[in-house]
Amino acid sequence: MNPPGLLIVDDDETIRMILRRVMEKQGFVCHMASHGVEALAVLEEHPVDIVLTDVDMPEMGGLELVKQIRARHSADPIVMTGHIDEFSYEQIIQTGAVDFILKPMAPGEVVLRVQRVLRERRLVKGLKETHQALKDSYLDTINRLVTAAEYRDENTGSHITRMSTYSAFLAEKLNMDGAWVDRIRYGSVMHDIGKIGIPDHILMKPDKLSGNEYHVIRTHPAIGARILANAKSDVLRSGQQIAISHHEKWDGTGYPQGLSGERIPLAGRIVGIADVFDALATRRPYKDPYPPDVIYGLMQGEREKHFDPGLTDIVLNHFDDFLAIRNGNCNGGTEMVNSGAPFSWSQRDAGDHPSST
C-alpha cells in the first residue's frame, strides 16, 4: 500500500513545519502551502488523501478552499481554527470538512484526528471496491447465462452486447436518468432468455415457420418472464419487463399480450426496436444481413405500426450511429451487405418483414 498523502495549509510557517515533522514520523508524505490558492496548485501536481487547513489565511481562506476541494478533488479536508466563536461546527461541516481541530492544538490530537479520517477513508474505499466487485460478478453471471441462451440463435454472443449498447443509446437520447439507463443497459441483455426453452429445430430453422412452430416460438417472452419472476434486483425486474414486452407492437398486433401504444412499457418499446434493427442488420442461421438502405426503409415503414414513432425517429435520425454500433461488434464472417448490393429475402422473412422472433 502506498504511503498516505497529506497537504498542510497554514500561513504560519512554524505551524506548517511542526505539523510536517510530526506527520512524517507517522508515515505520511507531506506537502505544504501557505494559503488556499497555493494549496489548489499543489493538489493539481500532488493528489493527496487528506488536506489539513487553517481557516484565516490570505488569498483564499480555509472554508473556500474546502469548497474547492470538494468540487475538484477527492481529498478529505480537516479544518483547523483558533476562531471558534466566529464559526459554528455545523457551518464548517456543511462546507464539506470531515472534522475540525481547535487551535492551539496538541500534536498528538492532530495525529489521532488525521489517522481516524484516514481509516474511515480507506474503509469507504474498501466498501466501494467490494460493492463494485460484487456488481461485476453479478452482471458477469447474468451475461454468461444469457449468452448460453443466445448462442444457439446467433453466430456469436455479440448480439447481447449490441442490444445493451443500442438500448442505452436510445435511453440517453430520451434524457432518462443514469440509473434508468443502467437498468435498461443491463436488463436488455435478458430480452430473449426465454429462447432457452425453444427447441433448436424451430429456433434455427432456415425456412418459413409452420403455424404450430410459430406458436411455439412466440412463447419465449412468457418463458423469459417466468424465469425472471419474483426477482429482488432492479436489473432483473427490468429484464423481466423487457422479456415479456419486447415483441409487443405499437399498433397492438404484437404478442403475447397484444398491448398497444404507451401501454407497452418504455423499456420494452426500446428493446423491441433495437432487436428488430439488429435482426435485420446481422447474419442469422436463417438469413444474411440486409443492406442499410433496405433496413432504413423497413424501419421507416413500420413507424406507428410496429414501432413507437418517437423511438423510430431517433433511430432514423441517428441511423449512422446504429450502423456504427452494429459494425463495431461484428466478427469476420458477419459484415453487413453494402447499400445497393443484390440481396434476397430469407424464406423465413419473405412476406412477413421486418421480423424478429
Short mmCIF file of C-alpha atoms in Angstrom, two decimals:
data_model
loop_
_atom_site.label_atom_id
_atom_site.label_comp_id
_atom_site.label_asym_id
_atom_site.label_seq_id
_atom_site.Cartn_x
_atom_site.Cartn_y
_atom_site.Cartn_z
CA MET A 1 0.00 0.00 0.00
CA ASN A 2 1.34 3.44 -0.92
CA PRO A 3 2.02 5.83 1.98
CA PRO A 4 -0.85 8.30 2.59
CA GLY A 5 -0.52 11.86 1.31
CA LEU A 6 -1.19 14.95 3.44
CA LEU A 7 -1.32 18.60 2.44
CA ILE A 8 -0.77 21.09 5.29
CA VAL A 9 -2.16 24.57 4.58
CA ASP A 10 -1.38 27.41 7.01
CA ASP A 11 0.01 30.92 6.63
CA ASP A 12 2.17 30.36 9.74
CA GLU A 13 5.38 28.69 8.59
CA THR A 14 6.23 27.47 12.10
CA ILE A 15 2.95 25.57 12.36
CA ARG A 16 3.48 24.07 8.92
CA MET A 17 6.95 22.83 9.81
CA ILE A 18 5.87 21.37 13.17
CA LEU A 19 2.93 19.53 11.64
CA ARG A 20 5.07 18.25 8.78
CA ARG A 21 7.69 16.86 11.17
CA VAL A 22 5.02 15.17 13.32
CA MET A 23 3.05 13.66 10.43
CA GLU A 24 6.09 12.44 8.51
CA LYS A 25 7.01 10.37 11.57
CA GLN A 26 3.56 8.75 11.20
CA GLY A 27 4.39 7.68 7.65
CA PHE A 28 2.62 10.47 5.73
CA VAL A 29 4.06 12.04 2.59
CA CYS A 30 3.59 15.74 3.36
CA HIS A 31 3.18 18.76 1.11
CA MET A 32 2.75 22.36 2.28
CA ALA A 33 1.02 25.57 1.19
CA SER A 34 0.59 28.97 2.79
CA HIS A 35 -2.94 29.74 1.51
CA GLY A 36 -5.81 28.29 -0.48
CA VAL A 37 -4.69 29.35 -3.97
CA GLU A 38 -1.29 27.78 -3.45
CA ALA A 39 -2.92 24.67 -1.99
CA LEU A 40 -5.05 24.14 -5.10
CA ALA A 41 -1.93 24.42 -7.27
CA VAL A 42 -0.20 21.80 -5.12
CA LEU A 43 -3.20 19.46 -5.40
CA GLU A 44 -3.05 19.64 -9.18
CA GLU A 45 0.51 18.29 -9.04
CA HIS A 46 0.28 16.08 -5.96
CA PRO A 47 -3.12 14.46 -5.23
CA VAL A 48 -3.35 13.60 -1.53
CA ASP A 49 -5.65 11.73 0.82
CA ILE A 50 -6.18 14.48 3.40
CA VAL A 51 -5.87 18.27 3.50
CA LEU A 52 -5.27 19.86 6.90
CA THR A 53 -6.10 23.55 6.54
CA ASP A 54 -6.29 26.69 8.63
CA VAL A 55 -9.32 28.98 8.20
CA ASP A 56 -7.97 32.54 8.35
CA MET A 57 -5.41 32.93 5.53
CA PRO A 58 -4.64 35.50 2.79
CA GLU A 59 -5.51 34.96 -0.89
CA MET A 60 -8.05 32.22 -0.13
CA GLY A 61 -9.29 31.16 3.30
CA GLY A 62 -9.81 27.62 4.53
CA LEU A 63 -13.58 27.40 4.10
CA GLU A 64 -13.43 28.46 0.47
CA LEU A 65 -10.57 26.02 -0.02
CA VAL A 66 -12.72 23.22 1.40
CA LYS A 67 -15.47 24.05 -1.10
CA GLN A 68 -12.96 23.99 -3.98
CA ILE A 69 -11.50 20.68 -2.82
CA ARG A 70 -14.96 19.08 -2.69
CA ALA A 71 -15.75 20.38 -6.18
CA ARG A 72 -12.47 19.47 -7.85
CA HIS A 73 -10.58 16.84 -5.86
CA SER A 74 -11.09 13.62 -3.90
CA ALA A 75 -9.16 14.57 -0.75
CA ASP A 76 -10.85 14.76 2.66
CA PRO A 77 -10.38 18.20 4.28
CA ILE A 78 -9.87 18.80 8.02
CA VAL A 79 -10.19 22.40 9.25
CA MET A 80 -8.01 23.99 11.96
CA THR A 81 -9.15 27.23 13.58
CA GLY A 82 -8.49 29.36 16.62
CA HIS A 83 -11.62 31.44 15.96
CA ILE A 84 -14.32 29.02 17.04
CA ASP A 85 -16.54 31.90 18.13
CA GLU A 86 -16.73 33.03 14.51
CA PHE A 87 -17.63 29.62 13.04
CA SER A 88 -20.11 27.01 14.20
CA TYR A 89 -19.48 23.27 13.93
CA GLU A 90 -22.46 22.95 11.57
CA GLN A 91 -21.11 25.69 9.30
CA ILE A 92 -17.73 24.02 9.00
CA ILE A 93 -19.14 20.55 8.34
CA GLN A 94 -21.74 21.82 5.86
CA THR A 95 -18.92 23.45 3.93
CA GLY A 96 -17.53 19.96 3.34
CA ALA A 97 -14.98 19.40 6.08
CA VAL A 98 -14.89 15.95 7.65
CA ASP A 99 -13.58 17.26 11.01
CA PHE A 100 -12.15 20.35 12.69
CA ILE A 101 -9.45 20.93 15.26
CA LEU A 102 -9.23 23.84 17.68
CA LYS A 103 -6.03 25.89 17.93
CA PRO A 104 -3.81 25.78 19.85
CA MET A 105 -3.66 22.04 19.37
CA ALA A 106 -1.52 19.26 20.73
CA PRO A 107 0.41 17.34 18.05
CA GLY A 108 -0.94 14.09 19.46
CA GLU A 109 -4.52 15.23 18.88
CA VAL A 110 -3.73 16.11 15.26
CA VAL A 111 -2.25 12.66 14.73
CA LEU A 112 -5.35 10.97 16.18
CA ARG A 113 -7.79 13.07 14.12
CA VAL A 114 -5.89 12.60 10.86
CA GLN A 115 -5.46 8.86 11.40
CA ARG A 116 -9.17 8.49 12.16
CA VAL A 117 -10.11 10.25 8.93
CA LEU A 118 -7.62 8.10 7.00
CA ARG A 119 -9.10 4.88 8.46
CA GLU A 120 -12.63 5.96 7.52
CA ARG A 121 -11.44 6.94 4.05
CA ARG A 122 -9.84 3.55 3.48
CA LEU A 123 -12.91 1.78 4.85
CA VAL A 124 -15.22 3.63 2.44
CA LYS A 125 -12.86 2.89 -0.45
CA GLY A 126 -12.78 -0.79 0.50
CA LEU A 127 -16.57 -0.96 0.69
CA LYS A 128 -16.89 0.69 -2.73
CA GLU A 129 -14.40 -1.75 -4.24
CA THR A 130 -16.21 -4.71 -2.67
CA HIS A 131 -19.57 -3.42 -3.92
CA GLN A 132 -18.17 -2.96 -7.42
CA ALA A 133 -16.63 -6.43 -7.37
CA LEU A 134 -19.98 -7.94 -6.35
CA LYS A 135 -21.79 -5.92 -9.02
CA ASP A 136 -19.27 -7.01 -11.68
CA SER A 137 -19.60 -10.66 -10.62
CA TYR A 138 -23.41 -10.42 -10.63
CA LEU A 139 -23.53 -8.86 -14.11
CA ASP A 140 -20.95 -11.33 -15.41
CA THR A 141 -23.14 -14.20 -14.22
CA ILE A 142 -26.18 -12.72 -15.96
CA ASN A 143 -24.24 -12.23 -19.20
CA ARG A 144 -22.95 -15.80 -19.15
CA LEU A 145 -26.43 -17.24 -18.60
CA VAL A 146 -27.91 -15.03 -21.31
CA THR A 147 -25.10 -15.90 -23.72
CA ALA A 148 -25.93 -19.58 -23.23
CA ALA A 149 -29.50 -18.87 -24.37
CA GLU A 150 -28.48 -16.57 -27.24
CA TYR A 151 -25.60 -18.60 -28.61
CA ARG A 152 -27.80 -21.11 -30.41
CA ASP A 153 -29.61 -18.34 -32.29
CA GLU A 154 -26.59 -16.14 -33.06
CA ASN A 155 -23.21 -16.63 -34.73
CA THR A 156 -21.60 -15.15 -31.62
CA GLY A 157 -22.65 -13.77 -28.27
CA SER A 158 -22.07 -10.22 -29.57
CA HIS A 159 -25.82 -9.73 -30.12
CA ILE A 160 -26.35 -9.14 -26.40
CA THR A 161 -23.51 -6.61 -26.33
CA ARG A 162 -25.04 -4.71 -29.23
CA MET A 163 -28.51 -4.87 -27.67
CA SER A 164 -27.14 -3.34 -24.48
CA THR A 165 -25.46 -0.54 -26.44
CA TYR A 166 -28.44 0.22 -28.70
CA SER A 167 -30.82 0.29 -25.73
CA ALA A 168 -28.65 2.55 -23.58
CA PHE A 169 -28.15 4.87 -26.57
CA LEU A 170 -31.91 5.25 -27.04
CA ALA A 171 -32.49 5.80 -23.30
CA GLU A 172 -29.86 8.53 -23.25
CA LYS A 173 -31.43 10.24 -26.27
CA LEU A 174 -34.70 10.25 -24.29
CA ASN A 175 -32.84 12.04 -21.45
CA MET A 176 -33.59 9.27 -18.95
CA ASP A 177 -31.64 9.48 -15.70
CA GLY A 178 -28.45 7.49 -15.23
CA ALA A 179 -29.97 4.81 -13.02
CA TRP A 180 -32.72 4.12 -15.58
CA VAL A 181 -30.16 3.98 -18.40
CA ASP A 182 -28.13 1.44 -16.42
CA ARG A 183 -31.19 -0.71 -15.75
CA ILE A 184 -32.02 -0.93 -19.45
CA ARG A 185 -28.35 -1.33 -20.36
CA TYR A 186 -28.13 -4.48 -18.23
CA GLY A 187 -31.77 -5.58 -18.38
CA SER A 188 -31.88 -5.54 -22.19
CA VAL A 189 -29.48 -8.45 -22.43
CA MET A 190 -32.16 -10.70 -20.91
CA HIS A 191 -34.78 -9.92 -23.57
CA ASP A 192 -34.60 -13.36 -25.21
CA ILE A 193 -33.60 -15.51 -22.25
CA GLY A 194 -36.85 -17.41 -22.79
CA LYS A 195 -35.43 -18.86 -26.01
CA ILE A 196 -33.63 -21.36 -23.82
CA GLY A 197 -36.99 -23.16 -23.75
CA ILE A 198 -37.43 -23.25 -27.57
CA PRO A 199 -36.29 -26.42 -29.43
CA ASP A 200 -33.31 -25.99 -31.77
CA HIS A 201 -35.16 -27.37 -34.80
CA ILE A 202 -37.57 -24.41 -34.56
CA LEU A 203 -35.16 -21.72 -33.36
CA MET A 204 -32.61 -22.41 -36.12
CA LYS A 205 -34.97 -23.39 -38.91
CA PRO A 206 -33.99 -21.59 -42.16
CA ASP A 207 -37.40 -21.99 -43.81
CA LYS A 208 -40.62 -20.21 -43.01
CA LEU A 209 -42.09 -21.46 -39.73
CA SER A 210 -45.27 -23.51 -39.75
CA GLY A 211 -48.26 -22.28 -37.79
CA ASN A 212 -47.50 -24.58 -34.87
CA GLU A 213 -43.80 -23.71 -34.92
CA TYR A 214 -44.63 -20.01 -34.96
CA HIS A 215 -46.90 -20.55 -31.95
CA VAL A 216 -44.08 -22.31 -30.09
CA ILE A 217 -41.50 -19.60 -30.76
CA ARG A 218 -43.97 -16.94 -29.62
CA THR A 219 -43.93 -18.49 -26.15
CA HIS A 220 -40.38 -17.34 -25.42
CA PRO A 221 -41.40 -13.94 -23.89
CA ALA A 222 -43.60 -15.70 -21.34
CA ILE A 223 -40.89 -18.29 -20.64
CA GLY A 224 -38.40 -15.49 -20.06
CA ALA A 225 -40.78 -13.66 -17.76
CA ARG A 226 -41.28 -16.81 -15.69
CA ILE A 227 -37.52 -17.37 -15.44
CA LEU A 228 -37.07 -13.82 -14.10
CA ALA A 229 -40.21 -13.75 -11.94
CA ASN A 230 -40.13 -12.57 -8.30
CA ALA A 231 -36.66 -11.05 -8.64
CA LYS A 232 -35.43 -8.72 -5.90
CA SER A 233 -32.88 -6.96 -8.11
CA ASP A 234 -33.92 -3.85 -10.04
CA VAL A 235 -31.94 -5.10 -13.04
CA LEU A 236 -33.69 -8.48 -13.05
CA ARG A 237 -37.10 -6.83 -12.62
CA SER A 238 -36.28 -4.63 -15.59
CA GLY A 239 -35.19 -7.73 -17.50
CA GLN A 240 -38.49 -9.45 -16.76
CA GLN A 241 -40.49 -6.44 -18.00
CA ILE A 242 -38.39 -6.34 -21.17
CA ALA A 243 -38.65 -10.10 -21.75
CA ILE A 244 -42.46 -10.06 -21.63
CA SER A 245 -43.00 -6.87 -23.64
CA HIS A 246 -40.31 -6.54 -26.33
CA HIS A 247 -42.45 -8.27 -29.00
CA GLU A 248 -45.47 -6.04 -28.45
CA LYS A 249 -46.23 -3.62 -31.30
CA TRP A 250 -47.33 0.00 -31.26
CA ASP A 251 -50.50 -0.84 -33.21
CA GLY A 252 -51.48 -3.66 -30.84
CA THR A 253 -50.74 -6.58 -33.17
CA GLY A 254 -47.77 -7.90 -31.21
CA TYR A 255 -47.55 -10.63 -28.59
CA PRO A 256 -48.00 -12.09 -26.02
CA GLN A 257 -50.49 -9.56 -24.55
CA GLY A 258 -51.49 -7.50 -27.58
CA LEU A 259 -50.58 -4.23 -25.86
CA SER A 260 -50.56 -1.03 -27.91
CA GLY A 261 -49.05 2.45 -27.77
CA GLU A 262 -47.83 3.67 -24.42
CA ARG A 263 -49.43 0.70 -22.66
CA ILE A 264 -46.29 -1.11 -23.76
CA PRO A 265 -43.58 -0.39 -21.16
CA LEU A 266 -40.99 2.07 -22.47
CA ALA A 267 -38.19 -0.41 -21.83
CA GLY A 268 -39.99 -2.99 -23.96
CA ARG A 269 -40.51 -0.48 -26.78
CA ILE A 270 -36.83 0.47 -26.73
CA VAL A 271 -35.56 -3.10 -26.75
CA GLY A 272 -38.15 -4.10 -29.35
CA ILE A 273 -36.96 -1.61 -31.95
CA ALA A 274 -33.31 -2.32 -31.16
CA ASP A 275 -33.93 -6.06 -31.54
CA VAL A 276 -35.53 -5.68 -34.96
CA PHE A 277 -32.73 -3.41 -36.18
CA ASP A 278 -30.11 -5.92 -35.11
CA ALA A 279 -32.06 -8.85 -36.57
CA LEU A 280 -32.18 -7.10 -39.94
CA ALA A 281 -28.55 -5.97 -39.84
CA THR A 282 -26.87 -9.25 -38.87
CA ARG A 283 -26.46 -12.75 -40.18
CA ARG A 284 -28.75 -15.29 -38.57
CA PRO A 285 -28.91 -19.07 -39.10
CA TYR A 286 -31.83 -18.44 -41.47
CA LYS A 287 -30.74 -15.19 -43.23
CA ASP A 288 -27.96 -12.94 -44.45
CA PRO A 289 -27.74 -9.34 -43.23
CA TYR A 290 -29.80 -6.83 -45.22
CA PRO A 291 -28.33 -3.68 -46.79
CA PRO A 292 -28.56 -0.42 -44.78
CA ASP A 293 -30.90 1.25 -47.30
CA VAL A 294 -33.32 -1.68 -47.06
CA ILE A 295 -33.17 -1.62 -43.27
CA TYR A 296 -33.81 2.15 -43.22
CA GLY A 297 -36.85 1.76 -45.46
CA LEU A 298 -38.27 -1.07 -43.38
CA MET A 299 -37.83 0.81 -40.11
CA GLN A 300 -39.41 3.92 -41.62
CA GLY A 301 -42.35 1.89 -42.96
CA GLU A 302 -43.09 0.43 -39.52
CA ARG A 303 -43.33 3.81 -37.76
CA GLU A 304 -46.61 3.83 -35.78
CA LYS A 305 -47.20 0.22 -36.80
CA HIS A 306 -44.58 -1.98 -35.19
CA PHE A 307 -42.59 0.82 -33.56
CA ASP A 308 -43.09 3.74 -31.20
CA PRO A 309 -42.96 6.77 -33.55
CA GLY A 310 -40.69 8.78 -31.26
CA LEU A 311 -38.19 5.95 -30.99
CA THR A 312 -38.37 5.35 -34.74
CA ASP A 313 -37.43 8.98 -35.34
CA ILE A 314 -34.42 8.65 -33.02
CA VAL A 315 -33.22 5.53 -34.84
CA LEU A 316 -33.65 7.12 -38.28
CA ASN A 317 -32.08 10.42 -37.22
CA HIS A 318 -29.12 8.53 -35.75
CA PHE A 319 -29.02 5.72 -38.28
CA ASP A 320 -25.28 6.04 -38.83
CA ASP A 321 -24.73 5.68 -35.08
CA PHE A 322 -26.74 2.46 -35.08
CA LEU A 323 -24.74 1.15 -38.04
CA ALA A 324 -21.53 2.05 -36.20
CA ILE A 325 -22.68 0.15 -33.09
CA ARG A 326 -23.55 -2.83 -35.22
CA ASN A 327 -20.27 -2.78 -37.19
CA GLY A 328 -18.22 -2.20 -34.07
CA ASN A 329 -19.30 -5.56 -32.68
CA CYS A 330 -19.28 -7.78 -35.76
CA ASN A 331 -16.77 -10.53 -36.48
CA GLY A 332 -15.11 -11.66 -39.66
CA GLY A 333 -17.89 -13.53 -41.40
CA THR A 334 -20.82 -11.30 -40.49
CA GLU A 335 -20.22 -8.00 -42.28
CA MET A 336 -23.27 -6.13 -43.47
CA VAL A 337 -24.29 -6.18 -47.11
CA ASN A 338 -23.35 -2.94 -48.87
CA SER A 339 -26.07 -0.49 -49.79
CA GLY A 340 -27.43 -1.24 -53.25
CA ALA A 341 -25.90 -4.74 -53.40
CA PRO A 342 -28.11 -7.59 -54.65
CA PHE A 343 -29.92 -9.47 -51.92
CA SER A 344 -33.00 -11.60 -51.42
CA TRP A 345 -35.37 -12.06 -48.52
CA SER A 346 -34.80 -15.14 -46.44
CA GLN A 347 -37.52 -17.75 -46.77
CA ARG A 348 -38.36 -17.14 -43.14
CA ASP A 349 -38.75 -13.36 -43.64
CA ALA A 350 -40.38 -13.44 -47.06
CA GLY A 351 -43.79 -11.82 -46.97
CA ASP A 352 -43.52 -11.01 -43.29
CA HIS A 353 -40.84 -8.35 -42.83
CA PRO A 354 -39.42 -6.76 -40.79
CA SER A 355 -39.36 -9.68 -38.40
CA SER A 356 -37.66 -10.61 -35.17
CA THR A 357 -38.61 -13.75 -33.32
#
